[in-house]
mmCIF file of C-alpha atoms in Angstrom:
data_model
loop_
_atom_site.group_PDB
_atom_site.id
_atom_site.type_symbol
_atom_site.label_atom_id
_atom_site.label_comp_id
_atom_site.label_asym_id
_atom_site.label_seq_id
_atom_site.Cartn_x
_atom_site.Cartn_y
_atom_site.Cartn_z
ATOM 1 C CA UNK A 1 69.672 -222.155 -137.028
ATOM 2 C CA UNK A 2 67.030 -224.057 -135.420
ATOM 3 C CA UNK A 3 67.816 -227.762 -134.439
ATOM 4 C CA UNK A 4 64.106 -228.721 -133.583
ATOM 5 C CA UNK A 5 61.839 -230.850 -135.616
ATOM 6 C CA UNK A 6 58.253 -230.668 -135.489
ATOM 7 C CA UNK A 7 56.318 -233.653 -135.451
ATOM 8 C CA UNK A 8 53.993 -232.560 -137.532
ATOM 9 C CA UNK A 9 53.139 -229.749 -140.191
ATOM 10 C CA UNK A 10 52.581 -226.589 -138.343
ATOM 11 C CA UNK A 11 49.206 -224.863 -138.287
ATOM 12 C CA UNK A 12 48.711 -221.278 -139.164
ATOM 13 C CA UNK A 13 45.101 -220.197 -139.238
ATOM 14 C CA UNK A 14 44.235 -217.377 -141.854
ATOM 15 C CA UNK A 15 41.371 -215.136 -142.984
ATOM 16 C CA UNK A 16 41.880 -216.586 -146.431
ATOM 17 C CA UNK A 17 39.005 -218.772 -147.828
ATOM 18 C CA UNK A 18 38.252 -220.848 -150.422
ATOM 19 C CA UNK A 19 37.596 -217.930 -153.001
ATOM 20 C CA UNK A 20 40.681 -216.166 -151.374
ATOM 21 C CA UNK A 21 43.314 -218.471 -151.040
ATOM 22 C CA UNK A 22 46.557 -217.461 -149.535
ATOM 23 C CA UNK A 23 49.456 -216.160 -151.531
ATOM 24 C CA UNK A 24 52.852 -217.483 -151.973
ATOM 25 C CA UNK A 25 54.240 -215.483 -149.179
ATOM 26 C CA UNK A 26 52.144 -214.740 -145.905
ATOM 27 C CA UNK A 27 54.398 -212.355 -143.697
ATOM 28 C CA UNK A 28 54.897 -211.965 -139.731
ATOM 29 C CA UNK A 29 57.271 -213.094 -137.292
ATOM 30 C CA UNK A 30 57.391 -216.226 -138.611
ATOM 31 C CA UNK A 31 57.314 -216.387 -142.447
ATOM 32 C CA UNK A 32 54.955 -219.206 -144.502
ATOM 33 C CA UNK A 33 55.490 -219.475 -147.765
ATOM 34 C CA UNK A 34 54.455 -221.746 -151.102
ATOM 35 C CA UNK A 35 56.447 -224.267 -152.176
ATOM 36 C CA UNK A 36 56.588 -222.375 -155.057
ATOM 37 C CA UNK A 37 58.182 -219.549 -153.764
ATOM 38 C CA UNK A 38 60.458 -221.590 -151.643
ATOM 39 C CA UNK A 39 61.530 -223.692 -154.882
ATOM 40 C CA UNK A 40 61.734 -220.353 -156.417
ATOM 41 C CA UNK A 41 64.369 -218.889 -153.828
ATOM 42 C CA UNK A 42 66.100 -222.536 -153.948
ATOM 43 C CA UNK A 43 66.570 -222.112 -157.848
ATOM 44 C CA UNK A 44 67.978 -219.048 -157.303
ATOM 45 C CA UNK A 45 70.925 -220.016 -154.950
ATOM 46 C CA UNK A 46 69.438 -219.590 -151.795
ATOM 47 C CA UNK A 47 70.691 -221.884 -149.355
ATOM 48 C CA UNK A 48 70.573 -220.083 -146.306
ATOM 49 C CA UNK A 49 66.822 -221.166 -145.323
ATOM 50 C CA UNK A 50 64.857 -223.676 -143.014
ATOM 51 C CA UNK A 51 62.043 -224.592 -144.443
ATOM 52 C CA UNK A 52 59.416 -226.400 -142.150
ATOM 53 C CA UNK A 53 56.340 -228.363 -143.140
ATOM 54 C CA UNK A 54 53.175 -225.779 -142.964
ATOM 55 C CA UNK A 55 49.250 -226.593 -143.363
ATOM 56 C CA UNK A 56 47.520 -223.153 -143.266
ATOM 57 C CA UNK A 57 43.715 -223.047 -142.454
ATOM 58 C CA UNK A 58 40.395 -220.860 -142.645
ATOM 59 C CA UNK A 59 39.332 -219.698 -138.892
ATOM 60 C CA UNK A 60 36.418 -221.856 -139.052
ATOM 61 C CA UNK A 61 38.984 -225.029 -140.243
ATOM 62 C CA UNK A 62 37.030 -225.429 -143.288
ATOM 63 C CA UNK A 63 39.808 -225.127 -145.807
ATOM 64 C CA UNK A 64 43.520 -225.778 -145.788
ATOM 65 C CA UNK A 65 46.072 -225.691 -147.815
ATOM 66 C CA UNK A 66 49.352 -227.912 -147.227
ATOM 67 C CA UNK A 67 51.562 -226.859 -149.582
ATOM 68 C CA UNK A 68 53.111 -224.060 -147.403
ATOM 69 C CA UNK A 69 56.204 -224.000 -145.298
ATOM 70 C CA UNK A 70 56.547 -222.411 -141.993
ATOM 71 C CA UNK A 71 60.416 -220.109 -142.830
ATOM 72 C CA UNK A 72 63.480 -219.610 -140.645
ATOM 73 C CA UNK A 73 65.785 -217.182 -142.435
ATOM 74 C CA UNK A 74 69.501 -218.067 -141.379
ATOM 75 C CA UNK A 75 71.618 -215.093 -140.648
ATOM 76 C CA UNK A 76 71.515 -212.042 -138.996
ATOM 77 C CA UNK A 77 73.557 -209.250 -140.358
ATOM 78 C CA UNK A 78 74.653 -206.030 -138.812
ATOM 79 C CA UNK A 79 74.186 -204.216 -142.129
ATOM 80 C CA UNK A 80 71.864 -201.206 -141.592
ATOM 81 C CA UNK A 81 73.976 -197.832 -141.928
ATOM 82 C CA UNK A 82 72.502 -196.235 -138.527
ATOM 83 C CA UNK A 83 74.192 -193.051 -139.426
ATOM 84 C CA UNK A 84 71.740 -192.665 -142.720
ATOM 85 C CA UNK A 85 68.580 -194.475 -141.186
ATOM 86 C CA UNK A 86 65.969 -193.440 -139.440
ATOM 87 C CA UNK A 87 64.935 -195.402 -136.849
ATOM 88 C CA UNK A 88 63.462 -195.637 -132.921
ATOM 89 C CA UNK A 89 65.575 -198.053 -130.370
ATOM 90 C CA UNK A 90 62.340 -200.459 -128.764
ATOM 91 C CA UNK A 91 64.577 -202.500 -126.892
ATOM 92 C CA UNK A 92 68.042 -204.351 -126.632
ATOM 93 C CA UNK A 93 68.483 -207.872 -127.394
ATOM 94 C CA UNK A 94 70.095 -209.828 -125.307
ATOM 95 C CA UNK A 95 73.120 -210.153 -127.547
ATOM 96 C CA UNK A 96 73.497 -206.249 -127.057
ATOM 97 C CA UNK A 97 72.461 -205.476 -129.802
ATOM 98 C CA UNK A 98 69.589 -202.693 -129.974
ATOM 99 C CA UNK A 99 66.596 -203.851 -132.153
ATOM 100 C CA UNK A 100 64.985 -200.996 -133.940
ATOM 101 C CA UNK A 101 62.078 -199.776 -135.571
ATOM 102 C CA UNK A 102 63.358 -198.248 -138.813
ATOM 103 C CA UNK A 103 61.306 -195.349 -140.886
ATOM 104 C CA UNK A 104 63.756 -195.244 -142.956
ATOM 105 C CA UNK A 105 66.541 -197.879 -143.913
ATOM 106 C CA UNK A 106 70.034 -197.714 -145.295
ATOM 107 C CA UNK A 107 71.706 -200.707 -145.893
ATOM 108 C CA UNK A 108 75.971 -200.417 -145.732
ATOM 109 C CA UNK A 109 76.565 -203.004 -148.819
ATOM 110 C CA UNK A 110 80.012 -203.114 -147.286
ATOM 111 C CA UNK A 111 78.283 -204.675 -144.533
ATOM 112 C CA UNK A 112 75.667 -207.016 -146.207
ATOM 113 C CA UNK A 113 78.610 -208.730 -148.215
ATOM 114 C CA UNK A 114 76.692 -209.462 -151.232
ATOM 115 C CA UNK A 115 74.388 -211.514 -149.599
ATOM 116 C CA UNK A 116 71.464 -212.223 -151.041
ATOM 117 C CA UNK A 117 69.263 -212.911 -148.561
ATOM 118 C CA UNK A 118 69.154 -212.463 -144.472
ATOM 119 C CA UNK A 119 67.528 -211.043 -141.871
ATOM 120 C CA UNK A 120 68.521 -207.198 -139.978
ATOM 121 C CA UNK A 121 70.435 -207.585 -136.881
ATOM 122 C CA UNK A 122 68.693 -204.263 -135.691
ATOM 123 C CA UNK A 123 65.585 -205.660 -136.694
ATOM 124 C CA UNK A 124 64.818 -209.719 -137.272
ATOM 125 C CA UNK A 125 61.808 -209.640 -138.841
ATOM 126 C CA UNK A 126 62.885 -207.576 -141.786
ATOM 127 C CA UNK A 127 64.107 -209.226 -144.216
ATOM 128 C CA UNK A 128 66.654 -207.767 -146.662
ATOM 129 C CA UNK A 129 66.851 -209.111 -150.292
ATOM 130 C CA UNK A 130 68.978 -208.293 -153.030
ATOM 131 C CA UNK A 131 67.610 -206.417 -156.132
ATOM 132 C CA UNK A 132 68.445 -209.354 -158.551
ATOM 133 C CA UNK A 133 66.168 -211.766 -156.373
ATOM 134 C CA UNK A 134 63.692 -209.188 -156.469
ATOM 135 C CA UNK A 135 63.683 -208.470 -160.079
ATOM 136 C CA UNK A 136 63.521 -212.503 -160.655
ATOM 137 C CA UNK A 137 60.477 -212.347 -158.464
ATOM 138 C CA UNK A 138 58.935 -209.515 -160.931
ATOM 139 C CA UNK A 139 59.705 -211.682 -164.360
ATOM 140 C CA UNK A 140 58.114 -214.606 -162.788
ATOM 141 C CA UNK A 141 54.592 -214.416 -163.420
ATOM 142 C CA UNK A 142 52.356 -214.975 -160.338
ATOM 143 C CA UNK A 143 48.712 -214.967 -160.266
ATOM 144 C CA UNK A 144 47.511 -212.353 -157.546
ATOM 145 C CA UNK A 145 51.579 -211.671 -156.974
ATOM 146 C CA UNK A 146 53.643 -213.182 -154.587
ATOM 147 C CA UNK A 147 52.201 -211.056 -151.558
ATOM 148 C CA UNK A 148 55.300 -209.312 -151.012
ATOM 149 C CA UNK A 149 55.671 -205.590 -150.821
ATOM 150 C CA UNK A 150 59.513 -204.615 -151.767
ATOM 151 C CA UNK A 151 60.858 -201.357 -150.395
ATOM 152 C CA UNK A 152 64.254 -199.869 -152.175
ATOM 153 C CA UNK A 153 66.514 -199.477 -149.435
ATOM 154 C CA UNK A 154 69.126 -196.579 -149.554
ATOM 155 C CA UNK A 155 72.733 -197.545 -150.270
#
């Protein structure tokens, strides 16, 4: 959870322009999405997000767009199956627990508790949704998608 406010809408810059807007969901460490999307996930039953004020502008600061949100996922779950991944150790946080680079992902559903949405202890910046929230994504009609690329994880 983070207990900061900004005073302001963050900035992201972007190779987007006015022709190219950007999509609901513009990935990296730090997720930005649309309102929409973030309405979306809020309609669903998704409670477990922070959702901070984003403005997201061309390099030159030509264009912006403000209604974008700058994403903190709450929850990090221990519930990759290391025994059916594939994976490389980069590091170990400083909880002890090593962060990974997975190839190949198997998530122990014992483990993820029927949660719908959270981030990978092994690795923060993926994060894990269930397939209904995906296949609610896919009946919702998005112009140009959502910008998210959804990979089946092994159970």
């Amino acid at each position: 959870m983070v207990d900061w406010q900004p005073s302001g809408p963050l900035i992201f810059r972007s190779n987007c322009d006015k022709d190219h807007p950007p999509r609901p969901y513009m990935g990296g460490a730090l997720p930005v999405w649309s309102e929409t999307l973030l309405r979306t996930f809020r309609g669903l039953g998704i409670d477990n997000i922070q959702a901070f004020p984003a403005t997201i502008v061309t390099e030159d600061a030509a264009v912006s767009w403000t209604n974008y949100f700058a994403i903190n996922v709450i929850g990090l779950v221990d519930a990759a199956d290391l025994s059916a991944s594939t994976y490389t150790k980069i590091d170990t946080a400083a909880s002890g627990v090593p962060r990974l680079r997975f190839t190949k992902l198997v998530i122990d559903l014992a483990k993820a508790a029927d949660l719908p949405l959270f981030r990978l202890a092994h690795s923060p910046l993926t994060l894990v949704l269930q397939a209904r929230l995906v296949d609610a994504l896919r009946a919702i009609p998005m112009p140009g998608g959502w910008g998210m690329a959804f990979d089946e994880l092994g159970t």
